[in-house]
Amino acid sequence: MSSIKETIENGRAVLGIELGSTRIKAVLIDEDHNPIASGDHEWENRLDNGMWTYTLEDIWTGLKDSYGKMAADVKETYGVALTKLGAIGFSAMMHGYMAFDKEGKLLVPFRTWRNGNTGPAAEELTKLFQYNIPLRWSISHLYQAVLNQEEHVKDVDYITTLSGYIHWKLTGRKVLGVGDASGMFPIDTDKNDYRQDMLDKFDALVEDRSFSWKIRDILPQVLTAGDDAGVLTPEGAALLDESGCLEAGVPMCPPEGDAGTGMAATNSVAKRTGNVSAGTSVFAMVVLEKELKKVYPEIDLVTTPDGSLVGMVHANNCTSDLNAWVGIFREFAESFGIEADMNRLFGTLYNKALEGDPDCGGLLSYGYLSGENITGVAEGRPLFVRSPKSHFTLANFMRAHLFTALGALKVGMDILLKEEHVQIDTMLGHGGLFKTKGVGQRILAAAIHAPVSVMETAGEGGPWGMALLAAYMIRRKEGEPLQDYLANRVFAGNAGSEMAPDAADVEGFEVFAERYKKGIAIEQAALANLI
């Protein structure tokens, strides 16, 4: 306790803050990278004129609240006020569109990654670049605004992501970590910068519009992990800490996306490593040894925080529908006057799934609360379906919902593993799906037919990963690669608990996956006929 207190008082503690889709969390770490204080703020996106967004007030209210609660945790636990920090890093959900004019005014409400109105732009850019440009990417949002002839586009002076916006306001610098930048525009991994050939193609594409800007001029400068990204200004300190205690001048590392912080938090930045983050949405990231042979709409190409190429499979839906079903069982228990402990309920139902038939007994479900790009479903229609021959038991019911939580992910991962023959030495799982020990881990191992590890520290998630990137910037040895820093100084001796795939589970998941793919027609029919 006294050692941590001294670390805080002497300004050696490091802060990471991540703005996720439902929570903003601040995590303070000590010199051994252990979390020593935290604070969070719950928030929700809103639908405004058909666009999913958060207001600027939402952003700053949430940031101040999460920081304030973390600082209060420091005061209560260690008896000192937080005035100095060793470094700060900000991360947030990737992609989306924040566009500003020359005066720094937001031109249209923040358009988050969740908006799927950019299909025409993404399709045209993918053909032009011969490179997969997903609907979520910032360049898709910008070009869709061009196609829509939106009035604001001519006044654009700067576009960035949520983490880039916060960093700009706190430091005055228009920069972005390469991992987050790779979700804005394709990256040349040899130069750790935007692909110049594609910048030129985009400029030529919009040349007849006579905009005053060129695409490179309105994008953030790309930085990599460890680079100097500026310092907290007095104005920035006042924006973050309403109490006025926090001193300016704190070094700040490049802002990153939630994919990059997930890689850092799971020690998955080296080639042939990967991780799966499974919560409201699910995404898998595998650090590639080489470029893919083909362009796949199911595979995003992004980068690690230090610029290595990553194949990313992102599915919009994972545990939300599964959680809703668990909520139904809670209501059932409460109807009998039984107060259900949610941790026990989840654990009981998840473990029940392990008793089911390998292929879920012929049951099928889709947890599509929103559309799913990987399977070509435009909007969400959660459904559960079975035939008269299905083996309808509680175990198979839960198993089907756990399998389908990873169904769209498996479609994308099968491309990497079976068509591109990507090699994975270690795959780490983190997020809510893995909270019940051994269950989500076993299901994922079956889905990807590879060993899966889970670390205790992975539960700290993105804000801890962001704090690690901030610590790396100020504590690394000269020339020390990020993967060495993480492996030797953060995760030394902690490889996690590994689970190999069970042969029967693998075979069962393959049968279920075929049923899942054929059943997309049922999902499409529900979309057409169920309002």
Short mmCIF file of C-alpha atoms in Angstrom, two decimals:
data_model
loop_
_atom_site.label_atom_id
_atom_site.label_comp_id
_atom_site.label_asym_id
_atom_site.label_seq_id
_atom_site.Cartn_x
_atom_site.Cartn_y
_atom_site.Cartn_z
CA MET A 1 0.00 0.00 0.00
CA SER A 2 2.77 2.47 0.92
CA SER A 3 4.67 1.59 -2.26
CA ILE A 4 1.60 2.28 -4.42
CA LYS A 5 0.93 5.51 -2.54
CA GLU A 6 4.48 6.64 -3.29
CA THR A 7 4.07 5.71 -6.97
CA ILE A 8 0.93 7.86 -7.18
CA GLU A 9 2.40 10.81 -5.25
CA ASN A 10 5.54 10.84 -7.41
CA GLY A 11 3.56 10.80 -10.65
CA ARG A 12 4.68 7.36 -11.83
CA ALA A 13 1.22 5.79 -12.15
CA VAL A 14 -0.11 5.44 -15.70
CA LEU A 15 -3.71 5.90 -16.84
CA GLY A 16 -5.66 4.21 -19.62
CA ILE A 17 -9.22 5.24 -20.54
CA GLU A 18 -11.36 3.43 -23.08
CA LEU A 19 -14.73 4.50 -24.46
CA GLY A 20 -16.59 1.29 -25.30
CA SER A 21 -20.06 1.08 -26.77
CA THR A 22 -21.79 0.79 -23.37
CA ARG A 23 -19.15 1.83 -20.85
CA ILE A 24 -16.34 4.33 -20.41
CA LYS A 25 -13.70 2.96 -18.06
CA ALA A 26 -10.54 4.45 -16.56
CA VAL A 27 -7.83 2.13 -15.19
CA LEU A 28 -4.76 3.36 -13.29
CA ILE A 29 -1.73 1.02 -13.15
CA ASP A 30 1.43 0.90 -11.07
CA GLU A 31 5.00 0.33 -12.21
CA ASP A 32 4.40 -3.43 -12.32
CA HIS A 33 1.43 -2.87 -14.65
CA ASN A 34 -1.07 -3.91 -12.00
CA PRO A 35 -4.43 -2.06 -11.82
CA ILE A 36 -4.54 0.04 -8.65
CA ALA A 37 -7.67 2.17 -9.17
CA SER A 38 -10.55 2.42 -11.61
CA GLY A 39 -13.75 4.28 -12.40
CA ASP A 40 -16.44 3.82 -15.00
CA HIS A 41 -19.47 5.45 -16.55
CA GLU A 42 -22.35 3.68 -18.27
CA TRP A 43 -23.64 5.20 -21.49
CA GLU A 44 -25.78 4.24 -24.49
CA ASN A 45 -25.82 5.33 -28.11
CA ARG A 46 -28.96 6.98 -29.40
CA LEU A 47 -30.75 6.95 -32.76
CA ASP A 48 -30.82 10.49 -34.14
CA ASN A 49 -32.37 11.05 -37.59
CA GLY A 50 -31.69 7.43 -38.46
CA MET A 51 -28.04 7.51 -37.28
CA TRP A 52 -26.56 5.86 -34.21
CA THR A 53 -24.63 8.52 -32.31
CA TYR A 54 -23.35 9.90 -29.03
CA THR A 55 -23.45 13.65 -28.46
CA LEU A 56 -20.37 15.68 -27.54
CA GLU A 57 -22.01 16.22 -24.16
CA ASP A 58 -22.34 12.45 -23.77
CA ILE A 59 -18.63 12.07 -24.49
CA TRP A 60 -17.31 14.70 -22.11
CA THR A 61 -19.79 13.98 -19.32
CA GLY A 62 -18.81 10.31 -19.46
CA LEU A 63 -15.08 11.00 -19.57
CA LYS A 64 -15.21 13.36 -16.60
CA ASP A 65 -17.34 10.94 -14.63
CA SER A 66 -15.10 7.92 -15.24
CA TYR A 67 -11.95 9.95 -14.46
CA GLY A 68 -13.58 11.47 -11.36
CA LYS A 69 -14.60 8.08 -10.01
CA MET A 70 -11.10 6.73 -10.61
CA ALA A 71 -9.57 9.73 -8.80
CA ALA A 72 -12.06 9.23 -5.94
CA ASP A 73 -11.02 5.57 -5.77
CA VAL A 74 -7.39 6.71 -5.42
CA LYS A 75 -8.31 9.15 -2.65
CA GLU A 76 -10.40 6.60 -0.74
CA THR A 77 -7.98 3.69 -1.09
CA TYR A 78 -4.61 5.42 -0.70
CA GLY A 79 -5.49 8.69 1.02
CA VAL A 80 -3.86 10.93 -1.59
CA ALA A 81 -5.15 13.27 -4.29
CA LEU A 82 -4.23 12.38 -7.86
CA THR A 83 -2.27 15.35 -9.21
CA LYS A 84 0.48 13.89 -11.42
CA LEU A 85 0.61 11.00 -13.89
CA GLY A 86 3.44 9.24 -15.69
CA ALA A 87 1.49 8.95 -18.94
CA ILE A 88 -2.06 8.78 -20.31
CA GLY A 89 -3.58 6.89 -23.21
CA PHE A 90 -7.07 7.06 -24.70
CA SER A 91 -8.79 4.40 -26.73
CA ALA A 92 -12.30 4.00 -28.09
CA MET A 93 -14.50 1.96 -30.37
CA MET A 94 -12.97 2.05 -33.82
CA HIS A 95 -14.22 3.38 -37.15
CA GLY A 96 -17.10 5.82 -37.49
CA TYR A 97 -17.04 9.43 -38.60
CA MET A 98 -16.33 12.68 -36.79
CA ALA A 99 -15.99 15.57 -39.25
CA PHE A 100 -14.91 19.11 -38.34
CA ASP A 101 -14.58 22.44 -40.15
CA LYS A 102 -11.67 24.90 -39.98
CA GLU A 103 -12.98 26.34 -36.70
CA GLY A 104 -13.09 22.90 -35.10
CA LYS A 105 -16.90 22.72 -35.19
CA LEU A 106 -18.49 19.27 -35.50
CA LEU A 107 -20.29 19.36 -38.85
CA VAL A 108 -22.70 16.45 -38.34
CA PRO A 109 -23.43 14.30 -35.26
CA PHE A 110 -20.82 11.61 -34.58
CA ARG A 111 -21.64 8.59 -36.77
CA THR A 112 -20.58 5.43 -34.96
CA TRP A 113 -19.32 2.12 -36.34
CA ARG A 114 -22.83 0.72 -35.83
CA ASN A 115 -24.34 2.63 -38.76
CA GLY A 116 -24.81 0.42 -41.82
CA ASN A 117 -25.96 3.05 -44.32
CA THR A 118 -22.62 3.08 -46.14
CA GLY A 119 -23.11 0.01 -48.34
CA PRO A 120 -22.88 1.75 -51.74
CA ALA A 121 -19.71 3.61 -50.72
CA ALA A 122 -18.02 0.56 -49.22
CA GLU A 123 -18.81 -1.55 -52.29
CA GLU A 124 -17.49 1.05 -54.74
CA LEU A 125 -14.31 1.69 -52.75
CA THR A 126 -13.62 -2.04 -52.36
CA LYS A 127 -13.76 -2.41 -56.16
CA LEU A 128 -11.66 0.71 -56.73
CA PHE A 129 -8.94 -0.22 -54.24
CA GLN A 130 -9.16 -4.02 -54.67
CA TYR A 131 -9.00 -4.04 -50.91
CA ASN A 132 -11.84 -4.79 -48.50
CA ILE A 133 -13.37 -1.53 -47.26
CA PRO A 134 -16.01 -2.40 -44.62
CA LEU A 135 -19.15 -0.36 -44.01
CA ARG A 136 -17.83 0.74 -40.60
CA TRP A 137 -14.66 2.40 -41.87
CA SER A 138 -14.34 6.18 -41.75
CA ILE A 139 -13.56 6.41 -45.47
CA SER A 140 -16.85 4.61 -46.19
CA HIS A 141 -18.72 7.17 -44.09
CA LEU A 142 -16.99 10.07 -45.84
CA TYR A 143 -17.58 8.75 -49.35
CA GLN A 144 -21.20 7.89 -48.57
CA ALA A 145 -21.69 11.51 -47.53
CA VAL A 146 -20.17 12.49 -50.89
CA LEU A 147 -22.54 10.16 -52.75
CA ASN A 148 -25.46 11.54 -50.75
CA GLN A 149 -24.38 15.06 -51.74
CA GLU A 150 -24.43 16.14 -48.12
CA GLU A 151 -23.90 19.86 -47.75
CA HIS A 152 -21.28 19.56 -45.00
CA VAL A 153 -18.68 17.67 -47.07
CA LYS A 154 -17.34 20.78 -48.81
CA ASP A 155 -16.54 22.30 -45.39
CA VAL A 156 -14.60 19.32 -44.02
CA ASP A 157 -11.19 20.24 -42.65
CA TYR A 158 -10.50 17.18 -40.46
CA ILE A 159 -12.01 13.75 -39.92
CA THR A 160 -11.08 11.41 -37.12
CA THR A 161 -12.29 8.65 -34.82
CA LEU A 162 -13.59 9.02 -31.28
CA SER A 163 -10.20 8.37 -29.67
CA GLY A 164 -8.52 10.77 -32.11
CA TYR A 165 -11.05 13.48 -31.27
CA ILE A 166 -10.46 13.20 -27.53
CA HIS A 167 -6.68 13.18 -27.97
CA TRP A 168 -6.87 16.27 -30.20
CA LYS A 169 -8.90 18.18 -27.64
CA LEU A 170 -6.57 17.23 -24.78
CA THR A 171 -3.25 17.80 -26.58
CA GLY A 172 -3.95 19.96 -29.61
CA ARG A 173 -2.43 17.29 -31.88
CA LYS A 174 -4.27 15.67 -34.80
CA VAL A 175 -2.72 12.21 -34.58
CA LEU A 176 -3.89 8.60 -34.36
CA GLY A 177 -2.32 5.27 -33.49
CA VAL A 178 -1.77 3.06 -36.52
CA GLY A 179 -4.23 0.43 -35.28
CA ASP A 180 -7.08 2.92 -35.07
CA ALA A 181 -5.97 4.61 -38.29
CA SER A 182 -6.19 1.24 -40.06
CA GLY A 183 -9.94 1.36 -39.45
CA MET A 184 -10.15 4.73 -41.19
CA PHE A 185 -8.16 4.04 -44.36
CA PRO A 186 -5.90 1.21 -45.63
CA ILE A 187 -2.39 1.19 -44.19
CA ASP A 188 0.97 0.49 -45.85
CA THR A 189 2.52 -1.75 -43.16
CA ASP A 190 6.03 -1.21 -44.54
CA LYS A 191 5.76 2.56 -43.96
CA ASN A 192 3.16 2.63 -41.16
CA ASP A 193 1.23 5.24 -43.10
CA TYR A 194 -1.85 5.40 -45.33
CA ARG A 195 -1.56 3.64 -48.69
CA GLN A 196 -0.47 6.40 -51.06
CA ASP A 197 -1.78 4.61 -54.15
CA MET A 198 -5.25 4.45 -52.61
CA LEU A 199 -5.11 8.07 -51.43
CA ASP A 200 -4.40 9.03 -55.04
CA LYS A 201 -7.28 6.87 -56.32
CA PHE A 202 -9.68 8.45 -53.85
CA ASP A 203 -8.63 11.98 -54.79
CA ALA A 204 -9.16 11.11 -58.47
CA LEU A 205 -12.56 9.62 -57.66
CA VAL A 206 -13.87 12.86 -56.12
CA GLU A 207 -11.91 15.27 -58.33
CA ASP A 208 -15.01 16.35 -60.25
CA ARG A 209 -16.64 17.48 -56.99
CA SER A 210 -14.15 20.38 -56.70
CA PHE A 211 -13.65 20.04 -52.95
CA SER A 212 -11.03 22.33 -51.41
CA TRP A 213 -9.41 19.39 -49.61
CA LYS A 214 -7.28 16.36 -50.51
CA ILE A 215 -7.90 13.18 -48.53
CA ARG A 216 -4.46 13.00 -46.86
CA ASP A 217 -4.82 16.57 -45.59
CA ILE A 218 -7.99 15.80 -43.64
CA LEU A 219 -6.85 12.52 -42.05
CA PRO A 220 -4.93 12.29 -38.74
CA GLN A 221 -1.16 11.79 -38.79
CA VAL A 222 -0.34 8.11 -38.21
CA LEU A 223 1.83 7.18 -35.21
CA THR A 224 2.91 3.78 -33.87
CA ALA A 225 3.15 2.43 -30.33
CA GLY A 226 5.90 4.16 -28.38
CA ASP A 227 5.82 7.38 -30.43
CA ASP A 228 5.54 10.75 -28.72
CA ALA A 229 1.95 11.94 -29.22
CA GLY A 230 2.14 15.21 -27.29
CA VAL A 231 1.33 16.23 -23.73
CA LEU A 232 -1.79 17.11 -21.80
CA THR A 233 -2.40 20.85 -22.14
CA PRO A 234 -3.78 23.02 -19.31
CA GLU A 235 -7.03 23.24 -21.28
CA GLY A 236 -7.04 19.46 -21.68
CA ALA A 237 -6.44 18.90 -17.97
CA ALA A 238 -9.41 21.12 -17.17
CA LEU A 239 -11.58 19.20 -19.63
CA LEU A 240 -10.69 15.84 -18.06
CA ASP A 241 -10.53 16.68 -14.36
CA GLU A 242 -13.26 19.00 -13.09
CA SER A 243 -11.62 19.20 -9.65
CA GLY A 244 -8.62 21.03 -11.10
CA CYS A 245 -6.15 18.76 -9.29
CA LEU A 246 -4.56 17.16 -12.35
CA GLU A 247 -1.46 18.93 -13.56
CA ALA A 248 -0.80 19.57 -17.25
CA GLY A 249 2.27 18.32 -19.10
CA VAL A 250 1.52 14.59 -18.81
CA PRO A 251 3.02 12.64 -21.77
CA MET A 252 0.33 11.07 -23.95
CA CYS A 253 0.75 8.05 -26.18
CA PRO A 254 -0.92 7.61 -29.58
CA PRO A 255 -4.69 7.13 -29.21
CA GLU A 256 -5.82 3.66 -30.23
CA GLY A 257 -8.88 1.66 -31.16
CA ASP A 258 -10.46 -1.07 -29.07
CA ALA A 259 -8.99 -3.74 -31.37
CA GLY A 260 -5.45 -2.60 -30.58
CA THR A 261 -6.03 -2.43 -26.85
CA GLY A 262 -7.52 -5.92 -26.95
CA MET A 263 -4.32 -7.15 -28.58
CA ALA A 264 -2.19 -5.47 -25.93
CA ALA A 265 -4.34 -6.77 -23.06
CA THR A 266 -3.99 -10.34 -24.31
CA ASN A 267 -0.32 -10.25 -25.39
CA SER A 268 -1.42 -10.84 -28.99
CA VAL A 269 0.76 -8.50 -31.06
CA ALA A 270 3.30 -11.03 -32.35
CA LYS A 271 2.82 -12.89 -35.64
CA ARG A 272 0.81 -16.15 -35.43
CA THR A 273 -0.94 -14.95 -32.27
CA GLY A 274 -4.56 -13.95 -32.01
CA ASN A 275 -7.39 -13.08 -29.69
CA VAL A 276 -11.16 -13.19 -29.62
CA SER A 277 -13.15 -10.52 -27.80
CA ALA A 278 -16.66 -11.78 -27.17
CA GLY A 279 -19.30 -9.57 -25.61
CA THR A 280 -22.09 -7.51 -27.18
CA SER A 281 -20.28 -7.98 -30.49
CA VAL A 282 -17.49 -10.43 -31.22
CA PHE A 283 -14.29 -10.02 -33.15
CA ALA A 284 -11.26 -12.19 -33.76
CA MET A 285 -7.87 -10.82 -34.70
CA VAL A 286 -4.98 -12.87 -36.01
CA VAL A 287 -1.56 -11.29 -36.64
CA LEU A 288 -0.66 -12.40 -40.17
CA GLU A 289 2.68 -13.49 -41.56
CA LYS A 290 1.82 -12.26 -45.07
CA GLU A 291 -0.88 -10.58 -47.13
CA LEU A 292 -4.00 -12.60 -47.97
CA LYS A 293 -4.22 -14.01 -51.49
CA LYS A 294 -7.69 -12.60 -52.16
CA VAL A 295 -10.03 -9.81 -51.10
CA TYR A 296 -12.72 -11.08 -48.73
CA PRO A 297 -15.64 -8.93 -47.60
CA GLU A 298 -15.74 -10.99 -44.41
CA ILE A 299 -12.15 -10.11 -43.44
CA ASP A 300 -11.02 -6.64 -42.35
CA LEU A 301 -7.31 -5.90 -42.68
CA VAL A 302 -6.16 -3.75 -39.77
CA THR A 303 -2.92 -3.54 -37.79
CA THR A 304 -1.45 -4.06 -34.36
CA PRO A 305 -0.52 -0.91 -32.40
CA ASP A 306 3.02 -1.31 -33.75
CA GLY A 307 1.98 -1.78 -37.36
CA SER A 308 1.85 -5.53 -38.14
CA LEU A 309 -0.91 -6.71 -40.48
CA VAL A 310 -3.94 -8.28 -38.80
CA GLY A 311 -6.82 -10.26 -40.25
CA MET A 312 -9.94 -9.26 -38.34
CA VAL A 313 -13.32 -10.98 -38.39
CA HIS A 314 -15.97 -8.75 -36.84
CA ALA A 315 -19.53 -9.87 -36.13
CA ASN A 316 -22.07 -7.36 -34.87
CA ASN A 317 -23.93 -9.83 -32.63
CA CYS A 318 -22.70 -12.14 -29.91
CA THR A 319 -24.10 -12.38 -26.37
CA SER A 320 -27.02 -9.93 -26.32
CA ASP A 321 -29.70 -12.42 -27.32
CA LEU A 322 -28.08 -15.12 -25.18
CA ASN A 323 -28.22 -12.76 -22.20
CA ALA A 324 -31.89 -12.06 -22.92
CA TRP A 325 -32.69 -15.76 -22.75
CA VAL A 326 -30.88 -16.03 -19.42
CA GLY A 327 -33.06 -13.13 -18.30
CA ILE A 328 -36.15 -15.19 -19.17
CA PHE A 329 -34.90 -17.98 -16.90
CA ARG A 330 -34.39 -15.42 -14.14
CA GLU A 331 -38.00 -14.30 -14.53
CA PHE A 332 -39.09 -17.94 -14.37
CA ALA A 333 -37.19 -18.46 -11.10
CA GLU A 334 -38.57 -15.25 -9.60
CA SER A 335 -42.12 -16.35 -10.51
CA PHE A 336 -41.58 -19.18 -8.02
CA GLY A 337 -40.32 -16.76 -5.39
CA ILE A 338 -36.69 -17.73 -5.97
CA GLU A 339 -34.23 -14.82 -6.03
CA ALA A 340 -31.79 -15.74 -8.77
CA ASP A 341 -28.12 -14.87 -8.39
CA MET A 342 -27.14 -13.91 -11.94
CA ASN A 343 -23.57 -15.22 -11.74
CA ARG A 344 -24.84 -18.57 -10.54
CA LEU A 345 -27.61 -18.59 -13.14
CA PHE A 346 -25.20 -17.91 -15.99
CA GLY A 347 -22.77 -20.51 -14.67
CA THR A 348 -25.49 -23.16 -14.30
CA LEU A 349 -26.98 -22.61 -17.76
CA TYR A 350 -23.62 -22.32 -19.51
CA ASN A 351 -22.36 -25.54 -17.93
CA LYS A 352 -25.63 -27.23 -18.84
CA ALA A 353 -24.74 -26.61 -22.48
CA LEU A 354 -21.75 -28.94 -22.12
CA GLU A 355 -24.20 -31.81 -21.51
CA GLY A 356 -25.91 -31.29 -24.88
CA ASP A 357 -25.54 -33.22 -28.12
CA PRO A 358 -22.40 -32.23 -30.04
CA ASP A 359 -24.46 -30.64 -32.85
CA CYS A 360 -27.07 -29.12 -30.48
CA GLY A 361 -29.61 -31.82 -31.31
CA GLY A 362 -30.81 -30.20 -34.53
CA LEU A 363 -31.72 -26.86 -32.89
CA LEU A 364 -30.94 -23.54 -34.57
CA SER A 365 -31.00 -19.93 -33.42
CA TYR A 366 -29.79 -16.51 -34.57
CA GLY A 367 -29.04 -13.81 -32.02
CA TYR A 368 -29.29 -11.04 -34.62
CA LEU A 369 -30.40 -7.95 -32.71
CA SER A 370 -28.81 -5.96 -35.53
CA GLY A 371 -27.79 -6.79 -39.08
CA GLU A 372 -24.87 -9.09 -39.76
CA ASN A 373 -22.57 -8.18 -42.65
CA ILE A 374 -20.72 -11.50 -42.70
CA THR A 375 -23.89 -13.44 -43.48
CA GLY A 376 -25.55 -10.74 -45.58
CA VAL A 377 -28.43 -9.96 -43.21
CA ALA A 378 -29.36 -6.28 -43.32
CA GLU A 379 -31.36 -5.97 -40.08
CA GLY A 380 -31.78 -7.91 -36.88
CA ARG A 381 -34.49 -10.53 -36.30
CA PRO A 382 -33.50 -12.80 -33.38
CA LEU A 383 -35.09 -16.20 -33.81
CA PHE A 384 -35.09 -19.77 -32.53
CA VAL A 385 -36.23 -22.64 -34.73
CA ARG A 386 -36.37 -26.43 -34.62
CA SER A 387 -37.86 -29.30 -36.56
CA PRO A 388 -40.17 -31.99 -35.12
CA LYS A 389 -37.17 -34.33 -35.14
CA SER A 390 -34.94 -32.02 -33.09
CA HIS A 391 -33.83 -33.13 -29.64
CA PHE A 392 -35.33 -30.23 -27.66
CA THR A 393 -33.68 -30.17 -24.23
CA LEU A 394 -32.39 -27.41 -21.98
CA ALA A 395 -28.81 -28.53 -22.61
CA ASN A 396 -29.24 -28.39 -26.40
CA PHE A 397 -31.14 -25.09 -26.15
CA MET A 398 -28.28 -23.43 -24.28
CA ARG A 399 -25.66 -25.09 -26.45
CA ALA A 400 -27.36 -23.79 -29.62
CA HIS A 401 -27.35 -20.24 -28.27
CA LEU A 402 -23.68 -20.48 -27.31
CA PHE A 403 -22.80 -21.92 -30.72
CA THR A 404 -24.76 -19.26 -32.60
CA ALA A 405 -23.08 -16.50 -30.58
CA LEU A 406 -19.94 -17.52 -32.52
CA GLY A 407 -21.74 -18.56 -35.73
CA ALA A 408 -20.98 -15.52 -37.88
CA LEU A 409 -17.46 -15.37 -36.47
CA LYS A 410 -16.87 -18.98 -37.53
CA VAL A 411 -17.91 -18.18 -41.11
CA GLY A 412 -15.13 -15.58 -41.28
CA MET A 413 -12.56 -17.60 -39.36
CA ASP A 414 -13.09 -20.56 -41.70
CA ILE A 415 -11.89 -18.34 -44.54
CA LEU A 416 -8.65 -17.53 -42.71
CA LEU A 417 -8.03 -21.07 -41.50
CA LYS A 418 -9.36 -23.26 -44.33
CA GLU A 419 -8.91 -21.10 -47.44
CA GLU A 420 -5.88 -18.95 -46.55
CA HIS A 421 -4.31 -21.58 -44.26
CA VAL A 422 -3.34 -18.97 -41.69
CA GLN A 423 -1.32 -20.47 -38.83
CA ILE A 424 -2.16 -19.66 -35.21
CA ASP A 425 0.16 -20.61 -32.36
CA THR A 426 -1.92 -19.09 -29.57
CA MET A 427 -5.47 -17.75 -29.44
CA LEU A 428 -6.65 -15.92 -26.34
CA GLY A 429 -10.27 -15.34 -25.37
CA HIS A 430 -11.53 -12.38 -23.38
CA GLY A 431 -14.88 -10.73 -22.71
CA GLY A 432 -18.17 -11.71 -21.11
CA LEU A 433 -18.55 -15.01 -22.99
CA PHE A 434 -15.53 -16.39 -21.12
CA LYS A 435 -16.60 -15.34 -17.63
CA THR A 436 -18.02 -18.81 -16.81
CA LYS A 437 -14.83 -20.83 -16.51
CA GLY A 438 -14.18 -23.34 -19.26
CA VAL A 439 -17.44 -23.03 -21.20
CA GLY A 440 -16.94 -20.21 -23.71
CA GLN A 441 -13.33 -21.32 -24.00
CA ARG A 442 -14.40 -24.85 -24.99
CA ILE A 443 -16.99 -23.58 -27.48
CA LEU A 444 -14.47 -21.24 -29.16
CA ALA A 445 -11.86 -24.02 -29.37
CA ALA A 446 -14.45 -26.15 -31.17
CA ALA A 447 -15.38 -23.31 -33.54
CA ILE A 448 -11.81 -22.59 -34.68
CA HIS A 449 -10.41 -26.12 -34.15
CA ALA A 450 -7.45 -24.70 -32.23
CA PRO A 451 -6.33 -24.38 -28.59
CA VAL A 452 -7.73 -21.38 -26.73
CA SER A 453 -6.23 -19.74 -23.64
CA VAL A 454 -7.84 -17.42 -21.14
CA MET A 455 -5.84 -15.17 -18.81
CA GLU A 456 -7.03 -13.79 -15.53
CA THR A 457 -5.64 -10.38 -16.50
CA ALA A 458 -7.57 -10.38 -19.78
CA GLY A 459 -10.65 -9.54 -17.76
CA GLU A 460 -9.18 -6.07 -17.21
CA GLY A 461 -9.90 -5.45 -20.89
CA GLY A 462 -9.27 -2.49 -23.15
CA PRO A 463 -8.56 0.31 -20.67
CA TRP A 464 -5.85 -1.83 -19.07
CA GLY A 465 -4.47 -2.57 -22.54
CA MET A 466 -4.43 1.18 -23.24
CA ALA A 467 -2.58 1.80 -19.99
CA LEU A 468 0.00 -0.80 -21.08
CA LEU A 469 0.55 1.09 -24.34
CA ALA A 470 1.01 4.33 -22.39
CA ALA A 471 3.49 2.62 -20.05
CA TYR A 472 5.39 1.21 -23.04
CA MET A 473 5.90 4.72 -24.41
CA ILE A 474 7.69 5.96 -21.26
CA ARG A 475 9.30 2.76 -19.90
CA ARG A 476 10.56 0.82 -22.90
CA LYS A 477 14.25 0.36 -23.49
CA GLU A 478 15.73 1.96 -26.60
CA GLY A 479 14.56 -0.04 -29.62
CA GLU A 480 12.57 -2.56 -27.54
CA PRO A 481 9.70 -3.94 -29.67
CA LEU A 482 6.22 -3.88 -28.22
CA GLN A 483 5.91 -7.68 -28.37
CA ASP A 484 9.10 -8.05 -26.27
CA TYR A 485 7.95 -5.47 -23.74
CA LEU A 486 4.62 -7.25 -23.28
CA ALA A 487 6.06 -10.76 -23.24
CA ASN A 488 8.97 -10.04 -20.90
CA ARG A 489 7.75 -7.27 -18.65
CA VAL A 490 3.97 -7.58 -18.48
CA PHE A 491 3.02 -11.20 -19.14
CA ALA A 492 6.19 -13.02 -18.11
CA GLY A 493 5.17 -16.44 -16.78
CA ASN A 494 1.49 -15.85 -17.52
CA ALA A 495 0.46 -17.80 -20.60
CA GLY A 496 -3.06 -18.35 -19.28
CA SER A 497 -4.97 -21.60 -18.96
CA GLU A 498 -5.09 -23.40 -22.30
CA MET A 499 -7.85 -25.71 -23.52
CA ALA A 500 -7.43 -27.93 -26.58
CA PRO A 501 -10.44 -28.55 -28.84
CA ASP A 502 -12.50 -31.66 -28.12
CA ALA A 503 -12.90 -33.84 -31.23
CA ALA A 504 -16.62 -34.43 -30.67
CA ASP A 505 -17.21 -30.70 -30.12
CA VAL A 506 -15.33 -29.84 -33.33
CA GLU A 507 -17.34 -32.32 -35.38
CA GLY A 508 -20.58 -31.13 -33.78
CA PHE A 509 -19.81 -27.48 -34.49
CA GLU A 510 -19.11 -28.28 -38.14
CA VAL A 511 -22.55 -29.90 -38.46
CA PHE A 512 -24.15 -26.96 -36.66
CA ALA A 513 -22.26 -24.48 -38.91
CA GLU A 514 -23.71 -26.06 -42.05
CA ARG A 515 -27.20 -25.84 -40.54
CA TYR A 516 -26.45 -22.23 -39.56
CA LYS A 517 -25.43 -21.24 -43.10
CA LYS A 518 -28.41 -22.96 -44.74
CA GLY A 519 -30.75 -21.39 -42.19
CA ILE A 520 -29.81 -17.84 -43.21
CA ALA A 521 -32.70 -18.14 -45.66
CA ILE A 522 -35.02 -18.48 -42.64
CA GLU A 523 -33.49 -15.34 -41.15
CA GLN A 524 -34.01 -13.48 -44.43
CA ALA A 525 -37.64 -14.62 -44.50
CA ALA A 526 -38.11 -13.34 -40.96
CA LEU A 527 -36.64 -10.00 -42.03
CA ALA A 528 -39.04 -9.80 -44.95
CA ASN A 529 -42.15 -10.82 -43.00
CA LEU A 530 -41.67 -9.83 -39.36
CA ILE A 531 -41.81 -6.10 -38.65
#
